Short mmCIF file of C-alpha atoms and ligand atoms in Angstrom, two decimals:
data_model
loop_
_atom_site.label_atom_id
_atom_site.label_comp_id
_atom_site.label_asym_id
_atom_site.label_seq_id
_atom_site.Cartn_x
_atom_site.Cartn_y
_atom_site.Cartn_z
CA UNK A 1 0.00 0.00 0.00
CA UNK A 2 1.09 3.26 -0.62
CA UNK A 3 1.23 5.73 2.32
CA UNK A 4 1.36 9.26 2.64
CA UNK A 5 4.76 10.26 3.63
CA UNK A 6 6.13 10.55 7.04
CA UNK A 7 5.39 14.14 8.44
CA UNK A 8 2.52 15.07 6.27
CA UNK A 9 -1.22 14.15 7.04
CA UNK A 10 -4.05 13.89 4.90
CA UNK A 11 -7.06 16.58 6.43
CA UNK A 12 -10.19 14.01 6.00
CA UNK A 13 -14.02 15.52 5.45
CA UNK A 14 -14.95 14.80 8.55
CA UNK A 15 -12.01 17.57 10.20
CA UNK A 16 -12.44 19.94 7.82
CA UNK A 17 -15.49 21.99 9.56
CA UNK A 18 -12.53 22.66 12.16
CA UNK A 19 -10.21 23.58 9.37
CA UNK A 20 -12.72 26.16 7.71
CA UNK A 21 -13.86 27.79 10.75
CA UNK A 22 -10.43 28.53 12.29
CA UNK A 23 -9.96 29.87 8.38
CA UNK A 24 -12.98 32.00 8.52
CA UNK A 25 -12.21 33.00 12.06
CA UNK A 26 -8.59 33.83 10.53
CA UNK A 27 -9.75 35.68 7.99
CA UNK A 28 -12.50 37.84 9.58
CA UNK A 29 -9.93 39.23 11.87
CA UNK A 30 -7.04 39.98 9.56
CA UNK A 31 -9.49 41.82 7.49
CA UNK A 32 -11.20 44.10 10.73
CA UNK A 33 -7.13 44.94 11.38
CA UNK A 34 -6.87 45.91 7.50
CA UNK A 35 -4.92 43.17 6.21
CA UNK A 36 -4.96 42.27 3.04
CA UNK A 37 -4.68 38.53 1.89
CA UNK A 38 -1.28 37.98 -0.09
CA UNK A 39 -0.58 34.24 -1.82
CA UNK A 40 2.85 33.08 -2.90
CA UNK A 41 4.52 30.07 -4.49
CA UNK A 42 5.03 27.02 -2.83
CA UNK A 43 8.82 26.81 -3.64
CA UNK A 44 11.20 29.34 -4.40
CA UNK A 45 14.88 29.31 -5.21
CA UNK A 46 16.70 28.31 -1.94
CA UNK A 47 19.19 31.66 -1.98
CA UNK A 48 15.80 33.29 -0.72
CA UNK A 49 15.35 31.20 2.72
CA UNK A 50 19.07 30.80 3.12
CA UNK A 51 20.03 34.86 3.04
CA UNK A 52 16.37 35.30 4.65
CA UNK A 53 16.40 33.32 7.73
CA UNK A 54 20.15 32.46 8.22
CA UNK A 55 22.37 30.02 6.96
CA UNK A 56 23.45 28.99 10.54
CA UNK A 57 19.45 28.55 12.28
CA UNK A 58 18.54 24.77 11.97
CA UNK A 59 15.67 26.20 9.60
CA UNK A 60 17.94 26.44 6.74
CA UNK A 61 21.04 23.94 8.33
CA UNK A 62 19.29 21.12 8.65
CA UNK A 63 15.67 21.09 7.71
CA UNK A 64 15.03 22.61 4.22
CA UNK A 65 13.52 20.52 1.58
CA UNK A 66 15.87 21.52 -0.89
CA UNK A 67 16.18 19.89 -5.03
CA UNK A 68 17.42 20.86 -8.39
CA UNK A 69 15.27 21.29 -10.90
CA UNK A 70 15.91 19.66 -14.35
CA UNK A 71 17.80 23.37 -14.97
CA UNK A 72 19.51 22.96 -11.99
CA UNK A 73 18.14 25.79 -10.59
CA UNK A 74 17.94 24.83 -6.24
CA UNK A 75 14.79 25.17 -5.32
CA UNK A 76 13.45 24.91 -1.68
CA UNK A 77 9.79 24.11 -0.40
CA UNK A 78 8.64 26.99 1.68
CA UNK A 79 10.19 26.55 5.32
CA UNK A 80 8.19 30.10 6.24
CA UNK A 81 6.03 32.63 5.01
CA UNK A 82 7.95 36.01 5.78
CA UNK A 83 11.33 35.78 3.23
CA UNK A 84 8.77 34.88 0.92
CA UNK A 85 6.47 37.64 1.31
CA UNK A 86 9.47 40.24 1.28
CA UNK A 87 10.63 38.89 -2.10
CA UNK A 88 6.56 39.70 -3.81
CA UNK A 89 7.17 43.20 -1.69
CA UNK A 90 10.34 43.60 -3.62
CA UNK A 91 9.68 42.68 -6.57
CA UNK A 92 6.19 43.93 -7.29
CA UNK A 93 7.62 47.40 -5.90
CA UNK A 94 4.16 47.19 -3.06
CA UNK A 95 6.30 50.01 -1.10
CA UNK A 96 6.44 52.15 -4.19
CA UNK A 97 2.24 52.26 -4.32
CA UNK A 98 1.71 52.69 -0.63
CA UNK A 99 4.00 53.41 2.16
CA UNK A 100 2.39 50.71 4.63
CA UNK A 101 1.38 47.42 3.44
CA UNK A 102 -0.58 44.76 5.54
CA UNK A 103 -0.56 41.33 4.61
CA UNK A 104 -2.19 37.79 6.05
CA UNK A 105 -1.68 34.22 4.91
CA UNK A 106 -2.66 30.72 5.26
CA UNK A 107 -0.59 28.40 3.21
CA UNK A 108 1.16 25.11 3.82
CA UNK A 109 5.08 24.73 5.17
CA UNK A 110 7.41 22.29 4.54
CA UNK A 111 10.45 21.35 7.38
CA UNK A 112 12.34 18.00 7.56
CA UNK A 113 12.12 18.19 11.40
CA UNK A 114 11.13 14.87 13.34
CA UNK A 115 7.86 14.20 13.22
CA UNK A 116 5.90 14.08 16.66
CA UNK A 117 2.28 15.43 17.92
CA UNK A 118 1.84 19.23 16.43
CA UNK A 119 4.79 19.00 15.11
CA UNK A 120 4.93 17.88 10.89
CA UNK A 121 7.06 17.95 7.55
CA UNK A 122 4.04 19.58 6.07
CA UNK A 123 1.92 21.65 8.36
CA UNK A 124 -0.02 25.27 8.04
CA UNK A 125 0.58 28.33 8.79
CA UNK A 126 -1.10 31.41 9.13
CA UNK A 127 0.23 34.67 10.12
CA UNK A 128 0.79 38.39 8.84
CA UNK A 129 3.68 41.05 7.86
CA UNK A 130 3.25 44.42 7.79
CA UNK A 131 5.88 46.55 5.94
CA UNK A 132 6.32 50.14 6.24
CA UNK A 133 6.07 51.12 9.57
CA UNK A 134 8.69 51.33 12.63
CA UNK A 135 5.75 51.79 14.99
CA UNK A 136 5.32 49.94 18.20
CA UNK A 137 1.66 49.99 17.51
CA UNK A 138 2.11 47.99 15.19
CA UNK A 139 4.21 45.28 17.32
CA UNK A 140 0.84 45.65 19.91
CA UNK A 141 -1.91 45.23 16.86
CA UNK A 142 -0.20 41.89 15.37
CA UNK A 143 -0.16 40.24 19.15
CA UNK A 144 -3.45 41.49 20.10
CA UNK A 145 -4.44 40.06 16.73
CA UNK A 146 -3.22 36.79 17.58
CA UNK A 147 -4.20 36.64 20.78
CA UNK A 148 -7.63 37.27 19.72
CA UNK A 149 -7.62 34.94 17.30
CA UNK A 150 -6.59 32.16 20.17
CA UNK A 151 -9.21 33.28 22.47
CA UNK A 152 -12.53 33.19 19.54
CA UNK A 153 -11.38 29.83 19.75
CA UNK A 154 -12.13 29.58 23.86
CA UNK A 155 -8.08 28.05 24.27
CA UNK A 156 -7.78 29.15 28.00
CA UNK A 157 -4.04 28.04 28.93
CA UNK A 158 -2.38 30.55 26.69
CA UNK A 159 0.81 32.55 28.07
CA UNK A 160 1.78 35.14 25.88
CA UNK A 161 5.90 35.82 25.94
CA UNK A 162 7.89 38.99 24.81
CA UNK A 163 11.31 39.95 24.52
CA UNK A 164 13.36 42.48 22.79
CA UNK A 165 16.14 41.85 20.47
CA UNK A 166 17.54 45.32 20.20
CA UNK A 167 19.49 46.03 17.03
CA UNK A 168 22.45 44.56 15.58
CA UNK A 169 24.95 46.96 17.19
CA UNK A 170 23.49 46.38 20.83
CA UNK A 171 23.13 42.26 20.00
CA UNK A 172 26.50 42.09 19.28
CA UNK A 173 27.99 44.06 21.96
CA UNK A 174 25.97 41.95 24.31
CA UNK A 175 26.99 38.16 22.46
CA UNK A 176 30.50 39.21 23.37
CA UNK A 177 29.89 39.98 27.08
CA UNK A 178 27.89 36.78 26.92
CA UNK A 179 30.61 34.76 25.58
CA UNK A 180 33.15 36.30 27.97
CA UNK A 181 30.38 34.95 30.71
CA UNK A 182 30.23 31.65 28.97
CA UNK A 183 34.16 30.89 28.25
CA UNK A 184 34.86 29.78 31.21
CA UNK A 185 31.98 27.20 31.51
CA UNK A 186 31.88 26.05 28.13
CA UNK A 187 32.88 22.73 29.23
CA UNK A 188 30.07 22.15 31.66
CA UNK A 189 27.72 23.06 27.96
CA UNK A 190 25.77 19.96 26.52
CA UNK A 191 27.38 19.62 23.24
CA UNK A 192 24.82 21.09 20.86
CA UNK A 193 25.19 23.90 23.01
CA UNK A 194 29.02 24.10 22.90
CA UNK A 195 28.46 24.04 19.10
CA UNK A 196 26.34 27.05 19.27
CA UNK A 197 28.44 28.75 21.61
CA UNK A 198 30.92 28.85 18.30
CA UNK A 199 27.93 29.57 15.46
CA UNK A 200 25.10 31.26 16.92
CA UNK A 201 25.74 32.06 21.22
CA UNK A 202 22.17 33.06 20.98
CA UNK A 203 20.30 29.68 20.58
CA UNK A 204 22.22 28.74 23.80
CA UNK A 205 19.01 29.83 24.83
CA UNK A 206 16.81 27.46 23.18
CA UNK A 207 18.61 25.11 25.18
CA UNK A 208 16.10 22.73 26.61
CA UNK A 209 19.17 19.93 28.36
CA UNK A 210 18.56 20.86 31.94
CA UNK A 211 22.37 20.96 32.90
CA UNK A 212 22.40 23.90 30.68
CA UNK A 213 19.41 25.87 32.15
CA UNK A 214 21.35 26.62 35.23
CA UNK A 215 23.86 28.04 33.97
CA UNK A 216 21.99 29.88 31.21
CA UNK A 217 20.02 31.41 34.24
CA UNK A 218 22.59 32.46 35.54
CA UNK A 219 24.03 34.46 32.09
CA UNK A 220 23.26 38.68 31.66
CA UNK A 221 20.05 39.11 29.59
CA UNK A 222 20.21 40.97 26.23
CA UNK A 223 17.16 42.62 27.35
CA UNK A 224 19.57 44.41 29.92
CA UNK A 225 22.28 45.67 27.07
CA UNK A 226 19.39 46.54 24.12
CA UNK A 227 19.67 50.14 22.69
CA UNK A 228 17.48 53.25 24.41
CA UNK A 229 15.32 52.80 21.23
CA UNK A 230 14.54 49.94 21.35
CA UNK A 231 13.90 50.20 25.28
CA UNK A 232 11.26 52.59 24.45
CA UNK A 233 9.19 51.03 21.79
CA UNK A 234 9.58 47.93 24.19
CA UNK A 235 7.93 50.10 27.08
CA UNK A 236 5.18 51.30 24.48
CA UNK A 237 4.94 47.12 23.16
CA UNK A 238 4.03 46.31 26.78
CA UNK A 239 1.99 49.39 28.14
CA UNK A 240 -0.45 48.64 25.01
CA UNK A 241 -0.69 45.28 25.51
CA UNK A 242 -2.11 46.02 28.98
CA UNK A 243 -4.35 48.43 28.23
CA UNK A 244 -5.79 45.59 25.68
CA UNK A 245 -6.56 43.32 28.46
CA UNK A 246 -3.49 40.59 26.82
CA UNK A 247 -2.09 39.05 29.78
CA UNK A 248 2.22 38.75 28.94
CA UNK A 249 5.56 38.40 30.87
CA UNK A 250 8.49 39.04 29.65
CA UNK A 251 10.88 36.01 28.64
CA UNK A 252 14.39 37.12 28.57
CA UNK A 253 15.54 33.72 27.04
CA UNK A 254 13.10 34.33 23.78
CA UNK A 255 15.53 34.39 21.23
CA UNK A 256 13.46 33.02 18.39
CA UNK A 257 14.78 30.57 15.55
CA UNK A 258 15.61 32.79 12.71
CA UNK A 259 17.93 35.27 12.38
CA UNK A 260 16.36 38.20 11.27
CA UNK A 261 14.70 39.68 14.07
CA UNK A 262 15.44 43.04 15.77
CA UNK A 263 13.64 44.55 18.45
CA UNK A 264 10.51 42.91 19.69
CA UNK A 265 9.88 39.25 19.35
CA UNK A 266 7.33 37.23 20.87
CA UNK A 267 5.42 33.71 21.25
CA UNK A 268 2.20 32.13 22.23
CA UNK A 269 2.29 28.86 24.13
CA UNK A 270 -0.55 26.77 25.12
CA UNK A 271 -0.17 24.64 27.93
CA UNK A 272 -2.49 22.36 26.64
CA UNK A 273 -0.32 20.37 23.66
CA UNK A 274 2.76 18.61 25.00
CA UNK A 275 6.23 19.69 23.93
CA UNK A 276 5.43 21.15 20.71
CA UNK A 277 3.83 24.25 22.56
CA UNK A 278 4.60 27.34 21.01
CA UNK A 279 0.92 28.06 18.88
CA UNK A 280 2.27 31.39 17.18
CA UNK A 281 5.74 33.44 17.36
CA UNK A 282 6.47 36.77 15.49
CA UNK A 283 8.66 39.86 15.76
CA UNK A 284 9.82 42.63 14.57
CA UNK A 285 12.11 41.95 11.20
CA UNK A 286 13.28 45.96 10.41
CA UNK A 287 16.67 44.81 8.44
CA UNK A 288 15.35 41.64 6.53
CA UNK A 289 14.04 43.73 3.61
CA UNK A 290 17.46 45.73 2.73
CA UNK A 291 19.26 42.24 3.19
CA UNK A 292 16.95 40.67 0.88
CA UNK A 293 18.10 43.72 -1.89
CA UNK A 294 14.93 45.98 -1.18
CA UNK A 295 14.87 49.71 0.13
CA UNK A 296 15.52 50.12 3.60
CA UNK A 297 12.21 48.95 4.91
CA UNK A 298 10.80 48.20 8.60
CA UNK A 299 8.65 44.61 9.33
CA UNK A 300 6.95 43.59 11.90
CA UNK A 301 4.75 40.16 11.27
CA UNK A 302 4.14 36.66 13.30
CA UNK A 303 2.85 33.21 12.20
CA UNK A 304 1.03 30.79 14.07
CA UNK A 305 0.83 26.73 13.27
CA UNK A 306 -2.64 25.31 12.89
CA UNK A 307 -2.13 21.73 13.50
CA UNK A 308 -1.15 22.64 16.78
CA UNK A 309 -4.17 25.25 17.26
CA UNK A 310 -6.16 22.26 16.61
CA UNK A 311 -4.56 19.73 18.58
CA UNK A 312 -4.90 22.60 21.74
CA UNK A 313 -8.59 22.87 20.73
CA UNK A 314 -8.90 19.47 20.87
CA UNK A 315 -7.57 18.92 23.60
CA UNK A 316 -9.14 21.27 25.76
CA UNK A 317 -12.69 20.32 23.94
CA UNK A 318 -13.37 24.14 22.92
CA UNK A 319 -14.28 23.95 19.45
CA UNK A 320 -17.33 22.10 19.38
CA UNK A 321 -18.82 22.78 16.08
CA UNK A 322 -22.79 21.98 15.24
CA UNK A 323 -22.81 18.34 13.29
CA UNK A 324 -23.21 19.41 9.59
CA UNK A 325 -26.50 18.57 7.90
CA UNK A 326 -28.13 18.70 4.56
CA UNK A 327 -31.31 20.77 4.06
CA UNK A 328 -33.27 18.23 1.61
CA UNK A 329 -33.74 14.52 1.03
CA UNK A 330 -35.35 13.51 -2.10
CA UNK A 331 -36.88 9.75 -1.36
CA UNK A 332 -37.23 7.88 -4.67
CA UNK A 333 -40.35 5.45 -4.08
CA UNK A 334 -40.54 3.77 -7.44
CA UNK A 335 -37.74 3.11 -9.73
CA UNK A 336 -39.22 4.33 -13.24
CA UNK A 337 -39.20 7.83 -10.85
CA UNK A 338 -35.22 8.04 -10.78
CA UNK A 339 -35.19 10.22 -13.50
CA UNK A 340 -37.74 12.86 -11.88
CA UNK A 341 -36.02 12.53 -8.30
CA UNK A 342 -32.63 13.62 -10.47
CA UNK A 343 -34.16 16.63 -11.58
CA UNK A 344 -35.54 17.61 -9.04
CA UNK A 345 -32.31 17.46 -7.25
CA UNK A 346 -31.00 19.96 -9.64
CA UNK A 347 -33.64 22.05 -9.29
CA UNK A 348 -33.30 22.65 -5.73
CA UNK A 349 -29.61 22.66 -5.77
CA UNK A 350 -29.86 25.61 -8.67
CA UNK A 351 -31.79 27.34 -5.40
CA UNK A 352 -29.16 26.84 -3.33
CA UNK A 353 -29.84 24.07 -1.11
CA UNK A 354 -28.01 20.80 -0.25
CA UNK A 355 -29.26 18.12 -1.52
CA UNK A 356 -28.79 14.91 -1.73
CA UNK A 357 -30.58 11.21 -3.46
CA UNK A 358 -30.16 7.93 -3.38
CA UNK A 359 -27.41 6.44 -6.36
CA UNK A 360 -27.46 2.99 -5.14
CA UNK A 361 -30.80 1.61 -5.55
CA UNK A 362 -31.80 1.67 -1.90
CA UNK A 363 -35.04 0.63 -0.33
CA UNK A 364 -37.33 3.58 0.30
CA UNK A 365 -36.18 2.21 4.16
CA UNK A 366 -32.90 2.79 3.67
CA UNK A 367 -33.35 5.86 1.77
CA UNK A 368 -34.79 6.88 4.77
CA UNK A 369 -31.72 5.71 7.16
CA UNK A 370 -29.43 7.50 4.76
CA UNK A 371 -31.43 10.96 5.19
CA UNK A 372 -31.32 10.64 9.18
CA UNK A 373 -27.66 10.16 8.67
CA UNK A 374 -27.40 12.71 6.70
CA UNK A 375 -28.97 14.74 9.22
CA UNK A 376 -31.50 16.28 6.81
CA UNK A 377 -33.97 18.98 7.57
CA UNK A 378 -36.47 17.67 4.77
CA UNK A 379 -37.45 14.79 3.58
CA UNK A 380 -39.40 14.62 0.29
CA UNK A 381 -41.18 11.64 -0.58
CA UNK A 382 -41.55 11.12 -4.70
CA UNK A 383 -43.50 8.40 -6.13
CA UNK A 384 -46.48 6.35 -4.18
CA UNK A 385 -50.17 6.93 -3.63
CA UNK A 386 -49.47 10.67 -3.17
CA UNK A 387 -47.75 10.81 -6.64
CA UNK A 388 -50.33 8.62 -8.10
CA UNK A 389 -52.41 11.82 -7.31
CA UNK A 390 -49.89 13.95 -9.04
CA UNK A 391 -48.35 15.04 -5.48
CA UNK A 392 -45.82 15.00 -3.73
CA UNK A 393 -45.47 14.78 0.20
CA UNK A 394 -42.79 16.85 2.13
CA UNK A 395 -41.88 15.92 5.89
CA UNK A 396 -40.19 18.31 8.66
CA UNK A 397 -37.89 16.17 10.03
CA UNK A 398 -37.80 18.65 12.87
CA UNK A 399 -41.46 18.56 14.08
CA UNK A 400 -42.54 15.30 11.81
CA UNK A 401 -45.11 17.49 10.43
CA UNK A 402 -45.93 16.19 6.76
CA UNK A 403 -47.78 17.90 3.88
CA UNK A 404 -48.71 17.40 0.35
CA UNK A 405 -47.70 19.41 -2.86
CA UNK A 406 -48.72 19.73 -6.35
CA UNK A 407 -46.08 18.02 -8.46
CA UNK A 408 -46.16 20.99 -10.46
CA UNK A 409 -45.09 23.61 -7.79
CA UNK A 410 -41.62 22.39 -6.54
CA UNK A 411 -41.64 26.33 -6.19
CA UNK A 412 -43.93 25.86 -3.02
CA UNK A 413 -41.71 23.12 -2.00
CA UNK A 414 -38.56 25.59 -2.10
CA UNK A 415 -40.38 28.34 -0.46
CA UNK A 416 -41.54 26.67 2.74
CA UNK A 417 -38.13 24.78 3.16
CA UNK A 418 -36.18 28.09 2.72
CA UNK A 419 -38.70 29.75 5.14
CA UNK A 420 -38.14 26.96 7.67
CA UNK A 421 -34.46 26.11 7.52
CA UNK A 422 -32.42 26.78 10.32
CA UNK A 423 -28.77 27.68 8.82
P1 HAM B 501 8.21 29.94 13.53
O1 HAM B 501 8.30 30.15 15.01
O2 HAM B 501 9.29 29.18 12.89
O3 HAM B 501 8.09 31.37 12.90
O4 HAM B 501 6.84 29.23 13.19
C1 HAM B 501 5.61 29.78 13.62
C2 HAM B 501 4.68 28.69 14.11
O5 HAM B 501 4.53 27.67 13.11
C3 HAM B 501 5.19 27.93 15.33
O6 HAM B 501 4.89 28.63 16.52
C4 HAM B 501 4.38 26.64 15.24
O7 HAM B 501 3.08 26.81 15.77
C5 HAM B 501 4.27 26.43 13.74
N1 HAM B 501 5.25 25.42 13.30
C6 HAM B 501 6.55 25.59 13.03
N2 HAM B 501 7.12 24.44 12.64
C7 HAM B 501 6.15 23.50 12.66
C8 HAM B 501 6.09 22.10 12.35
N3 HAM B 501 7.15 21.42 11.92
N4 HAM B 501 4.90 21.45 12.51
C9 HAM B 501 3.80 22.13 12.91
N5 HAM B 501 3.79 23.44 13.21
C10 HAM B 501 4.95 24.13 13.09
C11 HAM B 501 7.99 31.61 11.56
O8 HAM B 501 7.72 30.80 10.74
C12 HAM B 501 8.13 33.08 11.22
N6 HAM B 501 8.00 33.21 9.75
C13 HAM B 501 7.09 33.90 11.93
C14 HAM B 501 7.14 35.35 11.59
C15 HAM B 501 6.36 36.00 10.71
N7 HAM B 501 7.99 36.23 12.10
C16 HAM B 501 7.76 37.41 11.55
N8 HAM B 501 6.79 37.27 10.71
#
């Protein structure tokens, strides 16, 4: 048999009310903050990701899917949504035709990472980046977006976590105090963290080997040695956030996965899905553009994983959506009718109802077990004494109530159904 591959998941009908309502939900509040939906390619050449996010972050070291094409151009399946959106804001010159642009997304991602629960080789995203603007607002509206987002859904053990980065100049006066910290325990490091002592000192932080939390606890903070700029905008990040009711602390270890963050960074972590915890993370980006060959250009943007949004709404039972149901079932009672009980379908359907008929040659019995299934809110009843008398008979599944119709007003039929559906 052949399987779907390891890391990606097939999204069966019976989930996908969950996966169009968090959608909806997505989209309805992206577009009452003003952004606008932006769609990209699924792969793009691999330079992108690799000057984008960093060629030393384990994003682009060790979990790209990465081919030549038969031009042997390298081509890489999206890891992320931001480097990608800054290329289309490049090249379509977006900054040129308005100075702030707001974009959302919900598209798939693809990351060789070991595949456990929420975490996948293909899973969704969606998220936003707005270009334009150095504004702390801005930082505030994406996290109170995505915290509202998370709470429409009813998730209740959500802990929202800021930092701040700072910019270049401050990081890297700070990585060599923290190195001079470090040197001299170095040897008590696990050795992942040794190697990133050497390549990248901040991931130390990501550290989750508990012989290394000690002494990371113990190491100054970069939010103690950031720039009085970006001190202030962090005091602005955090005063709106509390006048917006979003419950943070600040995490002095958030150092985030990808490289090009300055300033404000933050996550959203449910307590509520095992390891893989982190629902959304985001930040402030204000270099990335001019690295990626654009004009100087400030970002600010976050993305959240929906598998795991699902898995935390699963597992604290809060999306509990109505069972679906169709609004008509048209019973066929004798076969030489099959032909009427098609049209009819149509006819209905043309009026926008869902509708459904027997294709299998059922018993009128199990016609009827099929439209219980089905959960229908009509049943109509074609063929029989009542047709004999050119009618048909309509039932209310809700109150059993049953009437007859003219066979030559299905317009009656459609009125009193439309009148009497609930939606
Ligand atoms: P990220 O933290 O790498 O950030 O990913 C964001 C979210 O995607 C994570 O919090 C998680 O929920 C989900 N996610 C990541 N990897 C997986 C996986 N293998 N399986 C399932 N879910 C996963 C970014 O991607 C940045 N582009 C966010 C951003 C936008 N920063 C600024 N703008």
């Amino acid at each position: 048999m052949i399987k779907a591959v390891t890391g990606t998941k097939d999204i069966l009908p019976q989930e996908i009310s969950r996966w169009k309502y968090l959608e909806d939900l997505v989209r309805q509040i992206f577009s009452s903050f003003n952004y606008k939906e932006i769609r990209t390619p699924v792969f793009e050449e691999t330079i992108l990701f690799a000057r984008g996010i960093g060629e030393e972050t384990d994003i682009v070291g060790k979990e790209m899917y990465t081919f030549n094409d038969k031009s042997n151009t390298s081509l890489t399946l999206k890891p992320e949504m931001t480097a990608s959106v800054v290329r289309a804001f490049i090249e379509h010159s977006l900054g040129k035709q308005q100075p702030l642009n707001k974009f959302y997304y919900i598209s798939p991602m693809f990351r060789q990472e070991r595949p456990q629960a929420g975490r996948q080789r293909q899973f969704h995203q969606f998220g936003c980046e707005a270009l334009g603007s150095t504004s702390p607002l801005l930082d505030a509206e994406i996290i109170i977006a995505a915290y509202e987002i998370l709470n429409r859904l009813n998730l209740k053990d959500l802990k929202v976590k800021i930092n701040s980065l700072g910019v270049p100049e401050s990081r890297e006066a700070y990585k060599n105090i923290l190195k001079r910290h470090l040197e001299v325990k170095k040897h008590l490091l696990s050795e992942d963290s040794r190697k990133r002592f050497d390549k990248n000192i901040l991931r130390i932080f990501d550290s989750k080997v508990e012989s290394d939390q000690e002494i990371i606890d113990n190491a100054p903070k970069l939010i103690d040695y950031i720039d009085e700029e970006s001190r202030k905008d962090f005091e602005i990040v955090k005063e709106l956030l509390s006048k917006n009711n979003i419950p943070f602390e600040v995490d002095a270890k958030l150092v985030r996965g990808l490289d090009y963050y300055t300033k404000t960074t933050f996550e959203i972590i449910s307590g509520k899905v095992g390891s893989q915890s982190a629902l959304c993370g985001g930040g402030r980006y204000d270099l990335l553009i001019e690295q990626l060959g654009g004009a100087p250009t400030p970002g600010v943007g976050f993305a959240a994983g929906i598998e795991r949004i699902l898995l935390a709404c699963e597992n604290e039972k809060t999306l509990l959506l109505p069972e679906e149901r169709i609004d008509l079932y048209i019973v066929r009672m004798d076969s030489e009718l099959t032909q009427k009980t098609f049209e009819l379908a149509s006819y209905f359907r043309k009026e926008s109802l869902k509708v459904e008929i027997d294709y299998l040659d059922r018993s009128v019995k199990a016609q009827m077990r099929e439209a219980n299934k089905l959960n229908a809110q009509f049943v109509l009843f074609v063929g029989g004494e009542e047709y004999k008398s050119n009618k048909f008979n309509l039932k209310f599944m809700k109150t059993g109530e049953q009437k007859d119709y003219p066979v030559d007003n299905a317009g009656e039929i459609k009125s009193f159904i439309l009148q009497n559906i609930s939606i």
